[in-house]
């Protein structure tokens, strides 16, 4: 069991320590990223059993989704330079993903 000593009171913390209501859109976005990551984890499980070569790509996508979640959980207007640097998302990942999609579509 995880015990943070902060109590619930319908709030949760972002990376910079800022507390927001759990109904805030940011937590909806984080939940969507987590759900997608879980679905990709299931796909990865089944791809490992086949020889289609997608398993490594799916692992990389999951890592990228973790980075995206960190980025979402870091408010731009109230984060330190270190926090912003630690949660930056390299847009080169998007180009790589689009390349994979193009290859799969061809």
mmCIF file with all atom_site columns, C-alpha atoms in Angstrom:
data_model
loop_
_atom_site.group_PDB
_atom_site.id
_atom_site.type_symbol
_atom_site.label_atom_id
_atom_site.label_alt_id
_atom_site.label_comp_id
_atom_site.label_asym_id
_atom_site.label_entity_id
_atom_site.label_seq_id
_atom_site.pdbx_PDB_ins_code
_atom_site.Cartn_x
_atom_site.Cartn_y
_atom_site.Cartn_z
_atom_site.occupancy
_atom_site.B_iso_or_equiv
_atom_site.pdbx_formal_charge
_atom_site.auth_seq_id
_atom_site.auth_comp_id
_atom_site.auth_asym_id
_atom_site.auth_atom_id
_atom_site.pdbx_PDB_model_num
ATOM 1   C CA . UNK A 1 1   ? 0.000   0.000   0.000   1.00 0.00 ? 1   UNK A CA 1
ATOM 2   C CA . UNK A 1 2   ? 1.252   3.471   -0.876  1.00 0.00 ? 2   UNK A CA 1
ATOM 3   C CA . UNK A 1 3   ? 0.893   6.074   1.855   1.00 0.00 ? 3   UNK A CA 1
ATOM 4   C CA . UNK A 1 4   ? 1.936   9.645   1.058   1.00 0.00 ? 4   UNK A CA 1
ATOM 5   C CA . UNK A 1 5   ? 0.686   11.368  4.247   1.00 0.00 ? 5   UNK A CA 1
ATOM 6   C CA . UNK A 1 6   ? -0.942  14.098  2.150   1.00 0.00 ? 6   UNK A CA 1
ATOM 7   C CA . UNK A 1 7   ? -4.498  12.793  2.353   1.00 0.00 ? 7   UNK A CA 1
ATOM 8   C CA . UNK A 1 8   ? -6.820  12.642  -0.589  1.00 0.00 ? 8   UNK A CA 1
ATOM 9   C CA . UNK A 1 9   ? -9.367  15.460  -0.313  1.00 0.00 ? 9   UNK A CA 1
ATOM 10  C CA . UNK A 1 10  ? -10.016 15.032  -4.042  1.00 0.00 ? 10  UNK A CA 1
ATOM 11  C CA . UNK A 1 11  ? -6.639  16.423  -5.058  1.00 0.00 ? 11  UNK A CA 1
ATOM 12  C CA . UNK A 1 12  ? -3.400  15.092  -6.474  1.00 0.00 ? 12  UNK A CA 1
ATOM 13  C CA . UNK A 1 13  ? 0.062   16.546  -7.071  1.00 0.00 ? 13  UNK A CA 1
ATOM 14  C CA . UNK A 1 14  ? 1.816   17.388  -10.295 1.00 0.00 ? 14  UNK A CA 1
ATOM 15  C CA . UNK A 1 15  ? 5.569   16.987  -10.842 1.00 0.00 ? 15  UNK A CA 1
ATOM 16  C CA . UNK A 1 16  ? 6.301   20.480  -9.527  1.00 0.00 ? 16  UNK A CA 1
ATOM 17  C CA . UNK A 1 17  ? 4.334   19.782  -6.322  1.00 0.00 ? 17  UNK A CA 1
ATOM 18  C CA . UNK A 1 18  ? 1.323   21.839  -7.358  1.00 0.00 ? 18  UNK A CA 1
ATOM 19  C CA . UNK A 1 19  ? -1.925  20.321  -6.053  1.00 0.00 ? 19  UNK A CA 1
ATOM 20  C CA . UNK A 1 20  ? -4.937  20.215  -8.356  1.00 0.00 ? 20  UNK A CA 1
ATOM 21  C CA . UNK A 1 21  ? -8.396  18.716  -8.200  1.00 0.00 ? 21  UNK A CA 1
ATOM 22  C CA . UNK A 1 22  ? -8.515  15.162  -9.507  1.00 0.00 ? 22  UNK A CA 1
ATOM 23  C CA . UNK A 1 23  ? -11.232 16.380  -11.866 1.00 0.00 ? 23  UNK A CA 1
ATOM 24  C CA . UNK A 1 24  ? -8.724  18.693  -13.603 1.00 0.00 ? 24  UNK A CA 1
ATOM 25  C CA . UNK A 1 25  ? -8.331  17.986  -17.321 1.00 0.00 ? 25  UNK A CA 1
ATOM 26  C CA . UNK A 1 26  ? -4.647  17.298  -16.810 1.00 0.00 ? 26  UNK A CA 1
ATOM 27  C CA . UNK A 1 27  ? -5.484  14.100  -14.890 1.00 0.00 ? 27  UNK A CA 1
ATOM 28  C CA . UNK A 1 28  ? -7.902  13.047  -17.611 1.00 0.00 ? 28  UNK A CA 1
ATOM 29  C CA . UNK A 1 29  ? -5.060  13.414  -20.125 1.00 0.00 ? 29  UNK A CA 1
ATOM 30  C CA . UNK A 1 30  ? -2.684  11.470  -17.876 1.00 0.00 ? 30  UNK A CA 1
ATOM 31  C CA . UNK A 1 31  ? -5.270  8.717   -17.511 1.00 0.00 ? 31  UNK A CA 1
ATOM 32  C CA . UNK A 1 32  ? -5.694  8.515   -21.286 1.00 0.00 ? 32  UNK A CA 1
ATOM 33  C CA . UNK A 1 33  ? -1.923  8.190   -21.749 1.00 0.00 ? 33  UNK A CA 1
ATOM 34  C CA . UNK A 1 34  ? -1.813  5.460   -19.075 1.00 0.00 ? 34  UNK A CA 1
ATOM 35  C CA . UNK A 1 35  ? -4.675  3.561   -20.717 1.00 0.00 ? 35  UNK A CA 1
ATOM 36  C CA . UNK A 1 36  ? -2.962  3.744   -24.107 1.00 0.00 ? 36  UNK A CA 1
ATOM 37  C CA . UNK A 1 37  ? 0.277   2.547   -22.532 1.00 0.00 ? 37  UNK A CA 1
ATOM 38  C CA . UNK A 1 38  ? -1.566  -0.418  -21.002 1.00 0.00 ? 38  UNK A CA 1
ATOM 39  C CA . UNK A 1 39  ? -3.158  -1.329  -24.335 1.00 0.00 ? 39  UNK A CA 1
ATOM 40  C CA . UNK A 1 40  ? 0.232   -1.200  -26.024 1.00 0.00 ? 40  UNK A CA 1
ATOM 41  C CA . UNK A 1 41  ? 1.621   -3.408  -23.251 1.00 0.00 ? 41  UNK A CA 1
ATOM 42  C CA . UNK A 1 42  ? -1.017  -6.011  -24.067 1.00 0.00 ? 42  UNK A CA 1
ATOM 43  C CA . UNK A 1 43  ? -0.208  -5.739  -27.777 1.00 0.00 ? 43  UNK A CA 1
ATOM 44  C CA . UNK A 1 44  ? 3.484   -6.150  -26.939 1.00 0.00 ? 44  UNK A CA 1
ATOM 45  C CA . UNK A 1 45  ? 2.722   -9.327  -24.997 1.00 0.00 ? 45  UNK A CA 1
ATOM 46  C CA . UNK A 1 46  ? 1.104   -10.872 -28.062 1.00 0.00 ? 46  UNK A CA 1
ATOM 47  C CA . UNK A 1 47  ? 3.699   -9.525  -30.508 1.00 0.00 ? 47  UNK A CA 1
ATOM 48  C CA . UNK A 1 48  ? 6.489   -11.188 -28.520 1.00 0.00 ? 48  UNK A CA 1
ATOM 49  C CA . UNK A 1 49  ? 4.879   -14.506 -29.365 1.00 0.00 ? 49  UNK A CA 1
ATOM 50  C CA . UNK A 1 50  ? 5.000   -13.787 -33.085 1.00 0.00 ? 50  UNK A CA 1
ATOM 51  C CA . UNK A 1 51  ? 7.942   -13.007 -35.304 1.00 0.00 ? 51  UNK A CA 1
ATOM 52  C CA . UNK A 1 52  ? 6.635   -9.731  -36.733 1.00 0.00 ? 52  UNK A CA 1
ATOM 53  C CA . UNK A 1 53  ? 9.429   -7.605  -35.231 1.00 0.00 ? 53  UNK A CA 1
ATOM 54  C CA . UNK A 1 54  ? 7.093   -5.024  -33.727 1.00 0.00 ? 54  UNK A CA 1
ATOM 55  C CA . UNK A 1 55  ? 7.885   -5.857  -30.117 1.00 0.00 ? 55  UNK A CA 1
ATOM 56  C CA . UNK A 1 56  ? 10.869  -3.485  -29.924 1.00 0.00 ? 56  UNK A CA 1
ATOM 57  C CA . UNK A 1 57  ? 8.860   -0.685  -31.518 1.00 0.00 ? 57  UNK A CA 1
ATOM 58  C CA . UNK A 1 58  ? 6.083   -1.158  -28.983 1.00 0.00 ? 58  UNK A CA 1
ATOM 59  C CA . UNK A 1 59  ? 8.573   -0.995  -26.110 1.00 0.00 ? 59  UNK A CA 1
ATOM 60  C CA . UNK A 1 60  ? 9.939   2.263   -27.507 1.00 0.00 ? 60  UNK A CA 1
ATOM 61  C CA . UNK A 1 61  ? 6.423   3.669   -27.849 1.00 0.00 ? 61  UNK A CA 1
ATOM 62  C CA . UNK A 1 62  ? 5.725   2.775   -24.219 1.00 0.00 ? 62  UNK A CA 1
ATOM 63  C CA . UNK A 1 63  ? 8.882   4.601   -23.137 1.00 0.00 ? 63  UNK A CA 1
ATOM 64  C CA . UNK A 1 64  ? 7.801   7.620   -25.162 1.00 0.00 ? 64  UNK A CA 1
ATOM 65  C CA . UNK A 1 65  ? 4.367   7.546   -23.527 1.00 0.00 ? 65  UNK A CA 1
ATOM 66  C CA . UNK A 1 66  ? 6.049   7.665   -20.109 1.00 0.00 ? 66  UNK A CA 1
ATOM 67  C CA . UNK A 1 67  ? 7.919   10.771  -21.268 1.00 0.00 ? 67  UNK A CA 1
ATOM 68  C CA . UNK A 1 68  ? 4.688   12.298  -22.571 1.00 0.00 ? 68  UNK A CA 1
ATOM 69  C CA . UNK A 1 69  ? 3.026   11.664  -19.205 1.00 0.00 ? 69  UNK A CA 1
ATOM 70  C CA . UNK A 1 70  ? 5.902   13.398  -17.418 1.00 0.00 ? 70  UNK A CA 1
ATOM 71  C CA . UNK A 1 71  ? 5.599   16.319  -19.808 1.00 0.00 ? 71  UNK A CA 1
ATOM 72  C CA . UNK A 1 72  ? 1.841   16.599  -19.234 1.00 0.00 ? 72  UNK A CA 1
ATOM 73  C CA . UNK A 1 73  ? 2.318   16.464  -15.447 1.00 0.00 ? 73  UNK A CA 1
ATOM 74  C CA . UNK A 1 74  ? 4.707   19.425  -15.522 1.00 0.00 ? 74  UNK A CA 1
ATOM 75  C CA . UNK A 1 75  ? 2.927   22.791  -15.813 1.00 0.00 ? 75  UNK A CA 1
ATOM 76  C CA . UNK A 1 76  ? 4.942   25.058  -18.099 1.00 0.00 ? 76  UNK A CA 1
ATOM 77  C CA . UNK A 1 77  ? 4.063   28.225  -16.212 1.00 0.00 ? 77  UNK A CA 1
ATOM 78  C CA . UNK A 1 78  ? 5.247   27.081  -12.786 1.00 0.00 ? 78  UNK A CA 1
ATOM 79  C CA . UNK A 1 79  ? 8.091   24.597  -13.243 1.00 0.00 ? 79  UNK A CA 1
ATOM 80  C CA . UNK A 1 80  ? 11.802  25.059  -12.694 1.00 0.00 ? 80  UNK A CA 1
ATOM 81  C CA . UNK A 1 81  ? 14.228  24.936  -15.603 1.00 0.00 ? 81  UNK A CA 1
ATOM 82  C CA . UNK A 1 82  ? 15.451  21.566  -14.320 1.00 0.00 ? 82  UNK A CA 1
ATOM 83  C CA . UNK A 1 83  ? 11.904  20.166  -14.230 1.00 0.00 ? 83  UNK A CA 1
ATOM 84  C CA . UNK A 1 84  ? 11.242  21.441  -17.743 1.00 0.00 ? 84  UNK A CA 1
ATOM 85  C CA . UNK A 1 85  ? 14.510  19.953  -19.010 1.00 0.00 ? 85  UNK A CA 1
ATOM 86  C CA . UNK A 1 86  ? 13.850  16.606  -17.280 1.00 0.00 ? 86  UNK A CA 1
ATOM 87  C CA . UNK A 1 87  ? 10.393  16.302  -18.832 1.00 0.00 ? 87  UNK A CA 1
ATOM 88  C CA . UNK A 1 88  ? 11.109  17.654  -22.311 1.00 0.00 ? 88  UNK A CA 1
ATOM 89  C CA . UNK A 1 89  ? 9.744   15.517  -25.129 1.00 0.00 ? 89  UNK A CA 1
ATOM 90  C CA . UNK A 1 90  ? 11.913  15.105  -28.217 1.00 0.00 ? 90  UNK A CA 1
ATOM 91  C CA . UNK A 1 91  ? 9.667   15.719  -31.208 1.00 0.00 ? 91  UNK A CA 1
ATOM 92  C CA . UNK A 1 92  ? 11.980  13.472  -33.237 1.00 0.00 ? 92  UNK A CA 1
ATOM 93  C CA . UNK A 1 93  ? 10.009  10.595  -31.704 1.00 0.00 ? 93  UNK A CA 1
ATOM 94  C CA . UNK A 1 94  ? 6.981   11.781  -33.678 1.00 0.00 ? 94  UNK A CA 1
ATOM 95  C CA . UNK A 1 95  ? 8.887   11.605  -36.966 1.00 0.00 ? 95  UNK A CA 1
ATOM 96  C CA . UNK A 1 96  ? 10.074  8.100   -36.102 1.00 0.00 ? 96  UNK A CA 1
ATOM 97  C CA . UNK A 1 97  ? 6.541   6.946   -35.265 1.00 0.00 ? 97  UNK A CA 1
ATOM 98  C CA . UNK A 1 98  ? 5.189   8.440   -38.494 1.00 0.00 ? 98  UNK A CA 1
ATOM 99  C CA . UNK A 1 99  ? 7.909   6.564   -40.388 1.00 0.00 ? 99  UNK A CA 1
ATOM 100 C CA . UNK A 1 100 ? 6.831   3.290   -38.778 1.00 0.00 ? 100 UNK A CA 1
ATOM 101 C CA . UNK A 1 101 ? 3.211   4.020   -39.698 1.00 0.00 ? 101 UNK A CA 1
ATOM 102 C CA . UNK A 1 102 ? 4.194   4.732   -43.311 1.00 0.00 ? 102 UNK A CA 1
ATOM 103 C CA . UNK A 1 103 ? 6.127   1.447   -43.453 1.00 0.00 ? 103 UNK A CA 1
ATOM 104 C CA . UNK A 1 104 ? 3.195   -0.515  -42.035 1.00 0.00 ? 104 UNK A CA 1
ATOM 105 C CA . UNK A 1 105 ? 0.778   1.145   -44.478 1.00 0.00 ? 105 UNK A CA 1
ATOM 106 C CA . UNK A 1 106 ? 2.902   0.324   -47.523 1.00 0.00 ? 106 UNK A CA 1
#
